[in-house]
Amino acid sequence: MKSVLEPVKPKAINLLDFDRKGLAAFFVELGEKPFRATQLLKWIYQEEVEDFDLMTNLSKSLRVYLKENCYIATPEIVIEQIATDGTRKWALQTSCGNRVETVFIPEEGRGTLCVSSQIGCALACTFCSTAQQGFNRNLTTAEIIGQVIVAQKRLGPEKKITNVVMMGMGEPLLNFDNVVAAMNLMMDDFTFGLSKRRVTISTSGVVPAMHRLTQVCDVSLAVSLHAVTDELRDELVPINKKYSLKELMEACRENAKIAPRRTITFEYVMLDGINDSVQDARGLIKLLKSVPSKINLIPFNPFPNSAYRCSSKEAINRFKTLLNDAGIVTTVRKTRGEDIDAACGQLVGQVEDKSRRHLKIKPVGSEHAA
Ligand code: SAH
């Protein structure tokens, strides 16, 4: 066992990278008791103390060790935009110089924070502007929970973050460990204490990771479905070529079994003339028969050079009525923060693309992407 006075690497460890279990293991490795984890979480998240010297219930030698080897750092807000409807969008600078975006959506009685999981996105959903940015890297746990910390600080005690949705930039299930640790922190009684119903992870359908999630982390699940045939979904959400609708629905059924009365939210972007017909609605009803589901219809939010149009109000209402009549709770997502490009699929940040995607993809708009 290492002595607490024996530094490992200078200033190597960001303590925000650990959830409670991770912190306990870290302390045990230092020859400390696991309850130090709770003490440290209280200092950081409840007392908002970052200076180790002030953490008076830790021994002097442990404080010295932490000072020499650890730090506490969040990404920094570099731009704040406030929409006319009160939605706020922040651009956060990461240590590597890229920027990710976080959005706060105030509603009657609740405040939802939309959190990013990656710098850019490695998937290539044709209707999403984050996809056009390419991909740089996964965010660390500290950078994910850091979005909640800086947002809550900025909002002040009057505006509480009551819900978190992992629906910002990136595919959260392709950054599994860091996202799960950050969600554990959001739900920890010594940090933000959000209930599992108020933390939602949204996935485009990374099926093996969905199975893993079901085993290790009980949070609400949203699935970006958008199409009811493999043929169309292969095109709109290309990860479908790897994991078909059949496999996706199986993973959903398995997740729904975790808890009684659990429902899965299916997100369905409304694209004019692409996926909004009566036949599509009927296909959706049939597909979701075996899964306890809610549907969230998302009016398509355009972005520069996007190749789609949003379905008409009439088409959206017709679609919604068909689903409701079939007994599926269906809501239409209110578009929020449109005037600051904070709506679904409009988050772009500043991404130095390492995937060289732009070399592989034809410019959108040069032909119809569908
Ligand atoms: N990668 C995850 C998390 C992103 S969540 C996922 O795919 O679920 C963002 C949600 O907004 C997803 O449902 C996504 O499909 C949807 N979306 C993306 N671009 C959009 C756009 N231009 N208009 C409306 N919704 C969009």
Coordinates of C-alpha atoms and ligand atoms in Angstrom, one line a residue:
M1 CA 0.0 0.0 0.0
K2 CA 1.3 3.4 -0.9
S3 CA 2.0 5.9 1.9
V4 CA -0.1 9.0 1.7
L5 CA 3.0 11.0 1.8
E6 CA 4.5 9.4 -1.3
P7 CA 3.4 11.4 -4.4
V8 CA 2.6 9.4 -7.5
K9 CA 2.6 11.9 -10.3
P10 CA 2.6 15.7 -9.8
K11 CA -1.0 17.1 -10.0
A12 CA -2.2 14.2 -12.0
I13 CA -5.6 13.6 -10.7
N14 CA -8.8 15.6 -11.2
L15 CA -11.0 14.5 -8.3
L16 CA -14.1 15.3 -10.3
D17 CA -13.2 12.2 -12.4
F18 CA -14.4 9.9 -9.7
D19 CA -17.9 8.9 -8.6
R20 CA -18.3 7.8 -4.9
K21 CA -17.3 4.3 -5.6
G22 CA -14.2 5.4 -7.6
L23 CA -13.2 7.8 -4.9
A24 CA -13.6 5.2 -2.2
A25 CA -11.3 2.9 -4.2
F26 CA -8.8 5.7 -4.6
F27 CA -8.7 6.4 -0.9
V28 CA -8.4 2.7 0.0
E29 CA -5.4 2.5 -2.3
L30 CA -3.8 5.3 -0.3
G31 CA -4.4 3.4 2.9
E32 CA -7.3 5.6 3.9
K33 CA -10.8 4.5 4.9
P34 CA -13.5 4.5 2.2
F35 CA -15.7 7.0 4.1
R36 CA -13.2 9.7 3.0
A37 CA -15.0 9.6 -0.3
T38 CA -18.2 10.9 1.3
Q39 CA -16.3 13.6 3.2
L40 CA -14.6 14.7 0.0
L41 CA -17.9 14.8 -2.0
K42 CA -19.5 16.9 0.7
W43 CA -16.6 19.4 0.6
I44 CA -16.6 19.6 -3.2
Y45 CA -20.3 19.5 -4.0
Q46 CA -22.1 20.8 -0.9
E47 CA -19.6 23.2 0.7
E48 CA -18.1 24.2 -2.7
V49 CA -14.7 24.1 -1.1
E50 CA -11.8 23.5 -3.5
D51 CA -8.9 24.4 -1.2
F52 CA -7.7 21.2 0.4
D53 CA -6.4 23.1 3.4
L54 CA -9.9 24.0 4.4
M55 CA -11.0 20.3 4.4
T56 CA -10.6 20.1 8.1
N57 CA -12.0 16.6 8.8
L58 CA -9.2 15.1 6.6
S59 CA -5.9 14.4 8.3
K60 CA -3.0 16.8 7.8
S61 CA -1.0 14.3 5.8
L62 CA -3.9 13.4 3.5
R63 CA -4.5 17.1 2.8
V64 CA -0.8 17.5 1.9
Y65 CA -1.0 14.5 -0.4
L66 CA -4.1 15.8 -2.1
K67 CA -2.6 19.2 -2.5
E68 CA 0.5 17.7 -4.1
N69 CA -1.2 15.2 -6.4
C70 CA -4.7 16.2 -7.1
Y71 CA -6.8 19.1 -8.3
I72 CA -10.4 20.0 -8.9
A73 CA -11.2 21.6 -12.2
T74 CA -14.3 22.1 -14.4
P75 CA -14.5 23.4 -18.0
E76 CA -14.8 27.1 -18.2
I77 CA -17.8 29.0 -19.6
V78 CA -16.6 31.2 -22.4
I79 CA -19.8 32.2 -24.1
E80 CA -23.3 32.6 -22.6
Q81 CA -26.4 33.1 -24.7
I82 CA -29.9 33.7 -23.3
A83 CA -32.8 33.1 -25.6
T84 CA -36.1 35.1 -25.5
D85 CA -37.8 32.1 -23.9
G86 CA -35.3 32.0 -21.1
T87 CA -33.3 29.0 -22.5
R88 CA -29.6 29.5 -21.9
K89 CA -26.7 28.0 -23.9
W90 CA -23.1 28.0 -22.7
A91 CA -20.0 27.2 -24.7
L92 CA -17.5 25.6 -22.4
Q93 CA -13.8 25.5 -23.1
T94 CA -12.1 22.2 -22.5
S95 CA -8.5 21.7 -21.6
C96 CA -7.6 20.8 -25.2
G97 CA -9.0 24.0 -26.6
N98 CA -12.2 22.6 -28.1
R99 CA -15.6 23.8 -27.0
V100 CA -18.8 21.9 -26.1
E101 CA -22.2 23.2 -25.5
T102 CA -24.6 22.8 -22.6
V103 CA -28.2 24.1 -22.5
F104 CA -30.5 25.0 -19.7
I105 CA -34.2 24.8 -20.4
P106 CA -36.4 26.4 -17.7
E107 CA -40.0 25.2 -17.4
E108 CA -42.8 25.7 -14.9
G109 CA -41.7 23.8 -11.8
R110 CA -38.5 22.4 -13.3
G111 CA -35.2 23.2 -14.9
T112 CA -33.6 20.7 -17.4
L113 CA -29.9 20.7 -18.2
C114 CA -29.0 19.2 -21.6
V115 CA -25.4 17.8 -21.2
S116 CA -22.8 16.9 -23.8
S117 CA -20.9 13.6 -23.6
Q118 CA -18.4 14.0 -26.4
I119 CA -16.5 16.7 -28.3
G120 CA -18.4 16.4 -31.6
C121 CA -19.9 13.0 -32.5
A122 CA -18.5 10.0 -34.3
L123 CA -21.9 9.0 -35.7
A124 CA -23.3 10.5 -38.8
C125 CA -27.0 10.9 -38.4
T126 CA -27.9 12.8 -41.5
F127 CA -30.4 15.3 -39.9
C128 CA -28.1 16.4 -37.0
S129 CA -25.7 19.3 -37.1
T130 CA -23.4 18.0 -34.4
A131 CA -22.7 15.1 -36.8
Q132 CA -21.4 17.6 -39.4
Q133 CA -18.7 18.7 -36.9
G134 CA -16.9 15.4 -36.9
F135 CA -15.4 14.0 -33.7
N136 CA -12.5 14.9 -31.5
R137 CA -12.6 12.9 -28.3
N138 CA -14.7 11.6 -25.4
L139 CA -15.3 14.0 -22.5
T140 CA -13.9 13.0 -19.2
T141 CA -16.2 12.4 -16.2
A142 CA -15.0 15.7 -14.8
E143 CA -15.9 17.5 -18.0
I144 CA -19.4 15.9 -17.9
I145 CA -20.3 16.5 -14.2
G146 CA -18.4 19.8 -14.6
Q147 CA -21.2 21.0 -16.9
V148 CA -23.7 20.5 -14.2
I149 CA -21.5 22.2 -11.6
V150 CA -20.7 25.3 -13.7
A151 CA -24.3 25.6 -14.9
Q152 CA -25.8 25.4 -11.4
K153 CA -23.2 28.0 -10.1
R154 CA -24.0 30.3 -13.0
L155 CA -27.8 29.9 -12.5
G156 CA -27.6 30.6 -8.8
P157 CA -29.8 29.1 -6.0
E158 CA -33.0 30.6 -7.4
K159 CA -32.9 28.4 -10.6
K160 CA -32.4 24.8 -9.6
I161 CA -31.4 22.1 -12.1
T162 CA -34.0 19.5 -11.4
N163 CA -33.5 17.2 -14.4
V164 CA -30.5 16.2 -16.6
V165 CA -30.8 14.8 -20.1
M166 CA -27.7 13.4 -21.8
M167 CA -28.9 14.9 -25.1
G168 CA -26.2 17.4 -25.9
M169 CA -23.3 16.8 -28.3
G170 CA -22.1 13.2 -28.7
E171 CA -23.4 9.6 -28.3
P172 CA -23.3 9.0 -24.5
L173 CA -23.1 5.2 -24.8
L174 CA -19.9 5.4 -26.9
N175 CA -18.4 7.1 -23.8
F176 CA -19.8 4.5 -21.4
D177 CA -17.6 4.6 -18.3
N178 CA -17.3 8.4 -18.0
V179 CA -20.9 9.0 -18.7
V180 CA -22.0 6.3 -16.1
A181 CA -19.7 7.7 -13.5
A182 CA -21.0 11.3 -14.1
M183 CA -24.6 10.1 -13.9
N184 CA -23.8 8.2 -10.7
L185 CA -22.5 11.6 -9.4
M186 CA -25.7 13.4 -10.5
M187 CA -27.8 10.9 -8.5
D188 CA -25.5 10.8 -5.4
D189 CA -27.1 12.1 -2.2
F190 CA -23.9 14.0 -1.4
T191 CA -23.8 15.8 -4.7
F192 CA -26.9 16.7 -6.7
G193 CA -29.2 14.0 -5.4
L194 CA -31.3 13.7 -8.6
S195 CA -33.7 10.7 -8.7
K196 CA -33.2 8.1 -11.4
R197 CA -36.4 9.3 -13.1
R198 CA -34.8 12.7 -13.5
V199 CA -31.6 11.6 -15.2
T200 CA -32.1 10.5 -18.8
I201 CA -29.6 9.0 -21.2
S202 CA -30.5 9.2 -24.9
T203 CA -29.0 6.9 -27.4
S204 CA -29.0 6.4 -31.1
G205 CA -29.0 2.7 -30.4
V206 CA -25.6 1.3 -29.4
V207 CA -27.1 -2.0 -28.6
P208 CA -24.3 -3.8 -26.7
A209 CA -23.8 -0.7 -24.5
M210 CA -27.6 -0.6 -23.9
H211 CA -27.4 -4.1 -22.5
R212 CA -24.5 -3.1 -20.3
L213 CA -26.3 0.0 -19.1
T214 CA -29.3 -2.1 -18.1
Q215 CA -26.9 -4.2 -15.9
V216 CA -25.0 -1.4 -14.2
C217 CA -26.9 1.9 -14.1
D218 CA -30.6 2.5 -13.5
V219 CA -31.5 5.8 -15.2
S220 CA -34.3 6.7 -17.6
L221 CA -33.7 5.7 -21.2
A222 CA -34.6 7.6 -24.4
V223 CA -34.0 6.1 -27.8
S224 CA -33.6 8.1 -31.0
L225 CA -35.7 6.0 -33.3
H226 CA -36.7 8.3 -36.2
A227 CA -37.7 5.5 -38.6
V228 CA -39.6 2.2 -38.4
T229 CA -38.0 0.3 -41.2
D230 CA -34.3 -0.8 -41.3
E231 CA -34.1 0.6 -44.8
L232 CA -34.9 4.2 -43.8
R233 CA -33.2 4.0 -40.4
D234 CA -30.0 2.8 -42.1
E235 CA -30.0 6.0 -43.9
L236 CA -31.0 8.5 -41.2
V237 CA -29.2 6.8 -38.2
P238 CA -26.4 4.9 -39.9
I239 CA -25.5 3.0 -36.7
N240 CA -28.6 1.0 -37.6
K241 CA -26.6 -0.8 -40.2
K242 CA -24.6 -2.3 -37.3
Y243 CA -27.5 -2.9 -34.9
S244 CA -30.8 -3.5 -36.5
L245 CA -34.2 -2.4 -35.3
K246 CA -34.9 -5.9 -34.1
E247 CA -31.8 -5.9 -31.9
L248 CA -32.6 -2.4 -30.7
M249 CA -36.1 -3.3 -29.7
E250 CA -34.8 -6.4 -27.9
A251 CA -32.4 -4.2 -25.9
C252 CA -35.3 -1.8 -25.1
R253 CA -37.5 -4.7 -23.8
E254 CA -34.7 -5.9 -21.6
N255 CA -34.2 -2.4 -20.2
A256 CA -37.9 -2.0 -19.5
K257 CA -37.9 -5.0 -17.3
I258 CA -35.6 -3.3 -14.7
A259 CA -38.5 -1.7 -12.9
P260 CA -42.2 -2.1 -12.9
R261 CA -44.1 0.7 -14.7
R262 CA -40.9 1.8 -16.5
T263 CA -41.5 3.3 -19.9
I264 CA -38.9 4.1 -22.5
T265 CA -39.1 7.3 -24.4
F266 CA -38.7 7.1 -28.2
E267 CA -37.6 10.2 -29.9
Y268 CA -38.9 10.7 -33.4
V269 CA -37.8 13.6 -35.5
M270 CA -40.5 14.8 -37.9
L271 CA -39.0 15.1 -41.4
D272 CA -41.3 16.3 -44.2
G273 CA -42.1 13.6 -46.7
I274 CA -39.5 11.2 -45.2
N275 CA -40.9 9.6 -42.1
D276 CA -44.2 11.4 -41.3
S277 CA -46.9 9.4 -43.3
V278 CA -49.9 7.5 -41.9
Q279 CA -48.1 4.3 -42.9
D280 CA -45.1 5.4 -40.8
A281 CA -47.4 6.0 -37.8
R282 CA -48.9 2.6 -38.2
G283 CA -45.5 1.0 -38.5
L284 CA -44.5 2.8 -35.3
I285 CA -47.5 1.5 -33.4
K286 CA -46.7 -2.0 -34.5
L287 CA -43.0 -1.7 -33.6
L288 CA -43.7 -0.4 -30.1
K289 CA -46.4 -2.9 -29.2
S290 CA -44.1 -5.1 -27.1
V291 CA -42.3 -2.2 -25.3
P292 CA -43.8 0.1 -22.6
S293 CA -43.3 3.3 -24.4
K294 CA -43.8 7.0 -24.6
I295 CA -43.2 8.9 -27.9
N296 CA -41.6 12.3 -28.1
L297 CA -42.1 13.8 -31.6
I298 CA -39.4 16.4 -32.3
P299 CA -40.1 19.0 -35.0
F300 CA -37.0 19.0 -37.2
N301 CA -34.7 21.9 -36.4
P302 CA -33.0 23.2 -39.5
F303 CA -29.3 24.2 -39.6
P304 CA -27.2 25.7 -42.4
N305 CA -27.2 23.4 -45.4
S306 CA -29.5 20.8 -43.9
A307 CA -31.1 18.7 -46.5
Y308 CA -34.5 18.2 -44.8
R309 CA -37.6 20.2 -44.0
C310 CA -39.7 20.0 -40.9
S311 CA -43.0 18.2 -41.3
S312 CA -46.1 20.5 -41.5
K313 CA -48.1 21.2 -38.3
E314 CA -51.0 19.1 -39.9
A315 CA -48.7 16.1 -40.5
I316 CA -47.3 16.3 -37.0
N317 CA -50.8 16.5 -35.5
R318 CA -52.1 13.7 -37.7
F319 CA -49.1 11.5 -36.6
K320 CA -49.7 12.4 -32.9
T321 CA -53.4 11.6 -33.1
L322 CA -52.8 8.2 -34.7
L323 CA -50.4 7.3 -31.9
N324 CA -52.5 8.6 -29.1
D325 CA -55.6 6.8 -30.5
A326 CA -53.5 3.6 -30.4
G327 CA -53.0 4.2 -26.7
I328 CA -49.4 5.4 -26.8
V329 CA -48.7 8.6 -24.8
T330 CA -47.3 11.0 -27.4
T331 CA -46.0 14.5 -26.9
V332 CA -44.6 17.0 -29.3
R333 CA -41.3 18.5 -28.1
K334 CA -41.6 22.2 -27.8
T335 CA -38.8 23.8 -29.6
R336 CA -36.8 25.9 -27.2
G337 CA -34.0 28.4 -27.6
E338 CA -34.3 28.5 -31.3
D339 CA -33.0 32.0 -31.6
I340 CA -29.7 31.0 -30.1
D341 CA -29.4 27.7 -31.9
A342 CA -29.9 25.7 -28.7
A343 CA -32.6 23.4 -30.0
C344 CA -32.1 19.6 -30.5
G345 CA -29.5 18.8 -33.1
Q346 CA -28.3 22.4 -33.3
L347 CA -25.3 22.1 -30.8
V348 CA -22.0 22.5 -32.5
G349 CA -19.4 24.0 -30.1
Q350 CA -16.0 24.2 -31.6
V351 CA -14.6 20.8 -32.7
E352 CA -11.2 20.1 -34.2
D353 CA -12.3 17.1 -36.2
K354 CA -10.0 14.1 -35.8
S355 CA -12.2 11.7 -37.7
R356 CA -11.4 13.4 -41.0
R357 CA -15.2 13.0 -41.6
H358 CA -15.3 16.1 -43.9
L359 CA -13.0 14.2 -46.3
K360 CA -15.5 11.3 -46.4
I361 CA -18.8 13.1 -46.5
K362 CA -20.2 15.0 -49.5
P363 CA -21.2 18.5 -48.5
V364 CA -24.8 18.4 -47.2
G365 CA -27.1 20.1 -49.7
S366 CA -25.1 19.1 -52.7
E367 CA -27.7 16.5 -53.2
H368 CA -30.6 15.3 -51.0
A369 CA -29.1 13.4 -48.2
A370 CA -32.0 11.0 -48.1
Ligands
SAH1 N1 -26.5 10.8 -29.7 C1 -27.7 10.7 -28.7 C2 -27.8 11.9 -27.9 C3 -28.2 13.2 -28.7 S1 -29.8 13.6 -28.2 C4 -28.9 10.3 -29.5 O1 -28.9 10.2 -30.7 O2 -29.9 10.0 -28.8 C5 -30.3 14.7 -29.3 C6 -31.7 14.4 -29.9 O3 -32.0 15.4 -30.9 C7 -31.7 13.0 -30.6 O4 -32.9 12.4 -30.5 C8 -31.4 13.5 -32.0 O5 -31.8 12.5 -32.9 C9 -32.3 14.7 -32.1 N2 -31.9 15.6 -33.2 C10 -30.7 15.6 -33.8 N3 -30.7 16.6 -34.8 C11 -31.9 17.1 -34.8 C12 -32.5 18.2 -35.5 N4 -31.9 18.8 -36.5 N5 -33.8 18.5 -35.3 C13 -34.5 17.8 -34.3 N6 -33.9 16.9 -33.5 C14 -32.7 16.5 -33.8

